[in-house]
CSV table of C-alpha atoms in Angstrom, one decimal:
chain,number,residue,atom,x,y,z
X,1,MET,CA,-138.4,-296.4,89.4
X,2,ALA,CA,-135.0,-295.7,90.8
X,3,LEU,CA,-136.2,-293.0,93.1
X,4,SER,CA,-139.1,-295.0,94.4
X,5,GLY,CA,-136.4,-297.7,95.4
X,6,LEU,CA,-134.5,-295.2,97.1
X,7,GLN,CA,-137.4,-294.0,99.2
X,8,GLY,CA,-138.3,-297.5,99.9
X,9,ALA,CA,-134.8,-298.4,101.3
X,10,MET,CA,-134.6,-295.1,103.2
X,11,ALA,CA,-137.9,-295.9,105.0
X,12,ALA,CA,-137.0,-299.5,105.9
X,13,SER,CA,-133.6,-298.2,107.3
X,14,ALA,CA,-135.4,-295.7,109.7
X,15,ALA,CA,-137.6,-298.4,110.8
X,16,SER,CA,-134.8,-300.6,111.5
X,17,VAL,CA,-132.8,-298.0,113.5
X,18,SER,CA,-136.1,-297.2,115.4
X,19,ALA,CA,-136.8,-300.8,116.3
X,20,SER,CA,-133.2,-301.3,117.5
X,21,MET,CA,-133.3,-298.3,119.9
X,22,PRO,CA,-134.0,-299.6,123.6
X,23,ALA,CA,-137.3,-298.6,125.2
X,24,SER,CA,-135.6,-296.6,128.0
X,25,ALA,CA,-134.3,-294.3,125.6
X,26,SER,CA,-137.6,-293.1,124.1
X,27,THR,CA,-138.9,-292.4,127.7
X,28,THR,CA,-135.9,-290.5,129.0
X,29,ASN,CA,-137.3,-287.1,128.0
X,30,ALA,CA,-140.7,-287.7,129.6
X,31,ASP,CA,-139.0,-289.1,132.8
X,32,ALA,CA,-136.7,-285.9,132.9
X,33,VAL,CA,-139.8,-283.9,132.7
X,34,ASP,CA,-141.8,-285.7,135.4
X,35,VAL,CA,-138.7,-285.5,137.7
X,36,ALA,CA,-138.5,-281.8,137.2
X,37,GLY,CA,-142.1,-281.4,137.8
X,38,GLU,CA,-141.9,-283.2,141.0
X,39,VAL,CA,-138.9,-281.1,142.4
X,40,ALA,CA,-140.8,-277.9,141.6
X,41,ASP,CA,-143.9,-279.1,143.3
X,42,GLU,CA,-141.8,-280.3,146.3
X,43,ALA,CA,-140.1,-277.0,146.3
X,44,ALA,CA,-143.3,-275.0,146.4
X,45,SER,CA,-144.6,-277.2,149.1
X,46,THR,CA,-141.8,-276.8,151.3
X,47,ALA,CA,-141.3,-273.0,150.8
X,48,LYS,CA,-141.7,-271.1,154.0
X,49,PRO,CA,-144.5,-268.8,153.9
X,50,GLU,CA,-143.9,-265.3,155.0
X,51,SER,CA,-144.3,-264.8,158.5
X,52,ALA,CA,-146.5,-261.9,160.1
X,53,LEU,CA,-143.4,-260.3,161.4
X,54,ASP,CA,-141.7,-260.4,157.9
X,55,GLU,CA,-144.8,-259.0,156.4
X,56,LEU,CA,-145.0,-256.1,159.1
X,57,LEU,CA,-141.3,-255.2,158.4
X,58,ARG,CA,-141.5,-255.2,154.8
X,59,PHE,CA,-144.5,-252.6,155.1
X,60,ILE,CA,-142.9,-250.7,157.5
X,61,VAL,CA,-139.8,-250.3,155.1
X,62,ASP,CA,-142.5,-249.2,152.3
X,63,GLY,CA,-143.8,-246.6,154.7
X,64,VAL,CA,-140.4,-245.1,155.3
X,65,HIS,CA,-139.5,-245.2,151.6
X,66,HIS,CA,-143.0,-243.3,150.6
X,67,ILE,CA,-142.0,-240.5,153.0
X,68,ALA,CA,-138.4,-240.6,151.7
X,69,ILE,CA,-139.5,-240.1,148.0
X,70,GLY,CA,-142.7,-238.2,148.8
X,71,THR,CA,-141.5,-234.7,148.0
X,72,ASP,CA,-144.8,-233.1,148.9
X,73,HIS,CA,-145.2,-234.8,152.3
X,74,ILE,CA,-141.6,-233.7,152.9
X,75,LEU,CA,-142.0,-230.3,152.2
X,76,PHE,CA,-145.1,-229.8,154.1
X,77,LEU,CA,-143.4,-231.1,157.1
X,78,LEU,CA,-140.3,-229.1,156.6
X,79,SER,CA,-142.3,-225.9,156.1
X,80,LEU,CA,-143.8,-226.5,159.7
X,81,LEU,CA,-140.4,-227.5,161.3
X,82,LEU,CA,-138.8,-224.4,159.9
X,83,VAL,CA,-140.8,-222.2,162.1
X,84,SER,CA,-141.5,-224.4,165.2
X,85,VAL,CA,-138.5,-222.8,167.0
X,86,TRP,CA,-140.3,-219.5,166.6
X,87,ARG,CA,-143.7,-218.1,167.9
X,88,ARG,CA,-146.0,-215.2,166.6
X,89,GLU,CA,-146.4,-212.2,169.0
X,90,GLY,CA,-147.4,-208.6,169.0
X,91,PRO,CA,-149.5,-207.0,166.3
X,92,VAL,CA,-150.0,-208.8,163.0
X,93,ARG,CA,-147.4,-207.4,160.5
X,94,TRP,CA,-147.4,-208.3,156.9
X,95,TRP,CA,-144.0,-206.8,156.0
X,96,PRO,CA,-141.1,-207.8,155.8
X,97,PRO,CA,-141.6,-211.5,155.5
X,98,THR,CA,-141.4,-213.2,158.8
X,99,ALA,CA,-141.6,-210.0,160.7
X,100,GLY,CA,-144.3,-211.5,163.3
X,101,TRP,CA,-142.1,-214.5,164.3
X,102,GLN,CA,-139.7,-214.4,167.4
X,103,PRO,CA,-137.5,-217.0,168.6
X,104,ARG,CA,-138.8,-219.3,171.3
X,105,GLU,CA,-137.0,-218.9,174.5
X,106,THR,CA,-136.2,-222.5,175.6
X,107,ALA,CA,-135.7,-225.7,173.2
X,108,ARG,CA,-138.2,-227.4,175.4
X,109,ALA,CA,-140.9,-225.1,174.3
X,110,SER,CA,-139.8,-225.9,170.7
X,111,TRP,CA,-139.9,-229.6,171.3
X,112,ALA,CA,-143.5,-229.1,172.6
X,113,GLU,CA,-144.7,-227.5,169.7
X,114,VAL,CA,-143.3,-229.9,167.3
X,115,LEU,CA,-144.7,-232.7,169.4
X,116,LYS,CA,-148.3,-231.1,169.0
X,117,LEU,CA,-147.8,-230.7,165.4
X,118,VAL,CA,-146.6,-234.3,164.7
X,119,THR,CA,-149.3,-235.7,166.9
X,120,SER,CA,-151.8,-233.8,165.2
X,121,PHE,CA,-150.6,-234.9,161.9
X,122,THR,CA,-150.2,-238.3,162.7
X,123,LEU,CA,-153.7,-238.7,164.2
X,124,ALA,CA,-155.3,-237.1,161.3
X,125,HIS,CA,-153.6,-239.1,158.6
X,126,SER,CA,-154.0,-242.5,160.4
X,127,VAL,CA,-157.6,-241.9,160.5
X,128,THR,CA,-158.2,-241.3,156.6
X,129,LEU,CA,-155.6,-243.9,155.9
X,130,GLY,CA,-157.5,-246.5,157.7
X,131,LEU,CA,-161.0,-245.3,156.2
X,132,ALA,CA,-159.6,-245.3,152.6
X,133,THR,CA,-157.7,-248.5,152.9
X,134,PHE,CA,-160.7,-250.4,154.3
X,135,GLY,CA,-163.0,-248.9,151.7
X,136,VAL,CA,-165.0,-246.7,153.7
X,137,LEU,CA,-163.9,-243.6,152.1
X,138,SER,CA,-162.4,-243.1,148.6
X,139,PRO,CA,-162.3,-239.5,147.3
X,140,PRO,CA,-160.9,-238.8,143.8
X,141,SER,CA,-157.2,-238.9,143.9
X,142,ARG,CA,-156.9,-235.9,141.5
X,143,TRP,CA,-158.8,-234.0,144.3
X,144,VAL,CA,-156.6,-235.3,146.9
X,145,GLU,CA,-153.3,-234.7,145.4
X,146,SER,CA,-154.4,-231.0,144.5
X,147,VAL,CA,-155.5,-230.3,148.1
X,148,ILE,CA,-152.3,-231.8,149.3
X,149,ALA,CA,-150.2,-229.3,147.2
X,150,LEU,CA,-152.3,-226.5,148.5
X,151,SER,CA,-151.6,-227.7,151.9
X,152,VAL,CA,-147.8,-227.4,151.4
X,153,LEU,CA,-148.3,-224.0,149.4
X,154,LEU,CA,-150.2,-222.5,152.5
X,155,ALA,CA,-147.8,-223.8,155.0
X,156,ALA,CA,-144.8,-222.2,153.1
X,157,LEU,CA,-146.7,-218.9,152.7
X,158,ASP,CA,-147.8,-218.9,156.2
X,159,ASN,CA,-144.0,-218.9,157.4
X,160,LEU,CA,-143.7,-215.5,155.5
X,161,LEU,CA,-147.0,-213.9,156.2
X,162,PRO,CA,-149.7,-214.4,158.9
X,163,LEU,CA,-152.2,-216.1,156.6
X,164,LEU,CA,-153.5,-218.9,159.1
X,165,ARG,CA,-155.1,-217.4,162.2
X,166,ALA,CA,-156.1,-220.8,163.8
X,167,PRO,CA,-153.7,-222.7,166.0
X,168,ARG,CA,-151.4,-224.4,163.8
X,169,TRP,CA,-151.8,-227.8,165.2
X,170,ALA,CA,-155.7,-227.5,164.2
X,171,VAL,CA,-154.7,-226.5,160.7
X,172,VAL,CA,-152.2,-229.4,160.6
X,173,PHE,CA,-154.9,-231.8,161.6
X,174,GLY,CA,-157.2,-230.6,158.9
X,175,PHE,CA,-154.7,-231.2,156.1
X,176,GLY,CA,-153.3,-234.3,157.8
X,177,LEU,CA,-156.7,-236.0,156.9
X,178,ILE,CA,-156.2,-234.9,153.3
X,179,HIS,CA,-152.5,-236.3,153.4
X,180,GLY,CA,-153.9,-239.8,154.9
X,181,PHE,CA,-155.9,-240.3,151.6
X,182,GLY,CA,-152.7,-239.8,149.5
X,183,PHE,CA,-150.8,-242.3,151.7
X,184,ALA,CA,-153.9,-244.8,151.3
X,185,GLY,CA,-153.4,-244.6,147.4
X,186,VAL,CA,-149.8,-245.6,147.9
X,187,LEU,CA,-150.5,-248.4,150.0
X,188,GLN,CA,-153.3,-249.8,147.9
X,189,ASP,CA,-151.0,-249.6,144.9
X,190,LEU,CA,-148.5,-251.7,146.9
X,191,GLY,CA,-151.1,-254.7,146.6
X,192,LEU,CA,-153.1,-255.8,149.4
X,193,GLU,CA,-154.6,-259.4,149.7
X,194,PRO,CA,-158.3,-259.3,150.6
X,195,GLY,CA,-158.8,-260.2,154.4
X,196,ASN,CA,-155.2,-259.3,155.0
X,197,ILE,CA,-155.2,-255.4,155.4
X,198,ALA,CA,-155.0,-255.0,159.2
X,199,LEU,CA,-151.0,-255.8,159.5
X,200,PRO,CA,-150.0,-254.1,156.1
X,201,LEU,CA,-151.8,-250.9,157.4
X,202,LEU,CA,-150.3,-251.1,160.7
X,203,GLY,CA,-146.8,-251.7,159.2
X,204,PHE,CA,-147.1,-248.8,156.5
X,205,ASN,CA,-148.3,-246.5,159.0
X,206,LEU,CA,-145.4,-247.1,161.3
X,207,GLY,CA,-143.0,-246.5,158.4
X,208,VAL,CA,-144.6,-243.1,157.6
X,209,GLU,CA,-144.1,-242.1,161.4
X,210,LEU,CA,-140.5,-243.4,161.3
X,211,GLY,CA,-139.8,-241.3,158.1
X,212,GLN,CA,-141.3,-238.2,159.7
X,213,LEU,CA,-139.4,-238.7,163.0
X,214,ALA,CA,-136.3,-239.0,161.0
X,215,LEU,CA,-137.0,-235.6,159.3
X,216,VAL,CA,-137.6,-233.9,162.8
X,217,ALA,CA,-134.4,-235.6,164.0
X,218,VAL,CA,-132.5,-233.8,161.1
X,219,VAL,CA,-134.1,-230.5,160.9
X,220,LEU,CA,-135.2,-229.6,164.6
X,221,PRO,CA,-131.6,-229.7,166.1
X,222,LEU,CA,-130.3,-227.4,163.5
X,223,ALA,CA,-133.1,-225.1,163.6
X,224,LEU,CA,-132.7,-224.8,167.3
X,225,LEU,CA,-129.1,-224.0,167.1
X,226,LEU,CA,-129.9,-221.1,164.6
X,227,ARG,CA,-133.2,-219.8,165.6
X,228,ARG,CA,-131.8,-216.6,167.0
X,229,SER,CA,-129.6,-215.6,164.2
X,230,ALA,CA,-130.6,-213.3,161.1
X,231,PHE,CA,-128.7,-216.0,158.9
X,232,TYR,CA,-131.6,-218.4,159.8
X,233,ARG,CA,-134.2,-215.8,159.3
X,234,HIS,CA,-133.1,-214.3,156.0
X,235,ALA,CA,-130.7,-217.0,154.4
X,236,VAL,CA,-132.7,-220.3,155.5
X,237,VAL,CA,-136.4,-219.6,156.1
X,238,VAL,CA,-137.2,-217.0,153.8
X,239,PRO,CA,-135.7,-218.6,150.6
X,240,LEU,CA,-136.8,-221.9,151.6
X,241,SER,CA,-140.3,-221.1,152.1
X,242,ILE,CA,-140.4,-219.1,149.0
X,243,GLY,CA,-139.0,-221.9,147.0
X,244,ILE,CA,-141.6,-224.3,148.6
X,245,ALA,CA,-144.5,-222.0,147.9
X,246,LEU,CA,-143.4,-221.7,144.2
X,247,LEU,CA,-143.0,-225.5,143.6
X,248,SER,CA,-146.2,-226.3,145.4
X,249,ALA,CA,-148.1,-223.7,143.4
X,250,VAL,CA,-147.0,-225.5,140.3
X,251,TRP,CA,-148.0,-228.9,141.6
X,252,LEU,CA,-151.5,-227.4,142.3
X,253,VAL,CA,-152.0,-226.0,138.8
X,254,GLU,CA,-150.6,-229.4,137.3
X,255,ARG,CA,-152.8,-231.5,139.6
X,256,ALA,CA,-156.0,-229.5,139.4
X,257,ALA,CA,-155.8,-228.9,135.7
X,258,ASP,CA,-154.2,-232.1,134.9
X,259,VAL,CA,-151.3,-230.6,133.0
X,260,THR,CA,-147.6,-230.9,133.1
X,261,LEU,CA,-145.6,-227.7,133.4
X,262,LEU,CA,-142.2,-228.7,135.4
X,263,GLY,CA,-142.8,-232.4,135.6
X,264,VAL,CA,-141.1,-232.2,139.2
X,265,GLY,CA,-142.3,-235.0,141.4
X,266,GLY,CA,-144.4,-234.3,144.2
């Protein structure tokens, strides 16, 4: 009986306190939520959309970044650049390594060779990058990555031994088509909006070209400076080409067989 009376008194007290509270206090939280929602809506409505120039620059940066971290693409180009300051002449010689290469007489001839190689690679990968990005062609990524590894392997081995008889620019064009599919996979992973593909494609491709030109700007002047020396032949070209060939052979096995041997990025 006493407990029942106590509960009744507590209920009455609570009701009295509730009744004595001002109406504005009961609506304070709801008003705060409404104000916060209005502020958020206003901020969203006034947020400046990304301009076409900003979007273009963003994808240019993405393209440069991909070249910077794309070890397989870098090593493919590096293999080509190492011997771009040489030319093959005389009878085919398989031993010792690099025996068939002789220094080009002028820097102009070397720059002309690099221009042919870079232009060939650019045209080729631009074609397949565009076709894959627009969904016209979509080869299996495992096949693409395996052939990219093969291209690095052959480019490095050809520095040492006369494996590729076709003009180098033609070989580079063929492999460039495959590298373009690799670039397309990266671009698609960045997230493209339907109906907004052309500008990101342009920006990403420009970024890739800038990354390639940066590599040329670093490697070619040094190669030109050292091209006539035994040091460049025996301490630079031979060991680098052997190292690139070994690493790319591992990549080829890993990608073709879908296994991990070294786990070194490519």
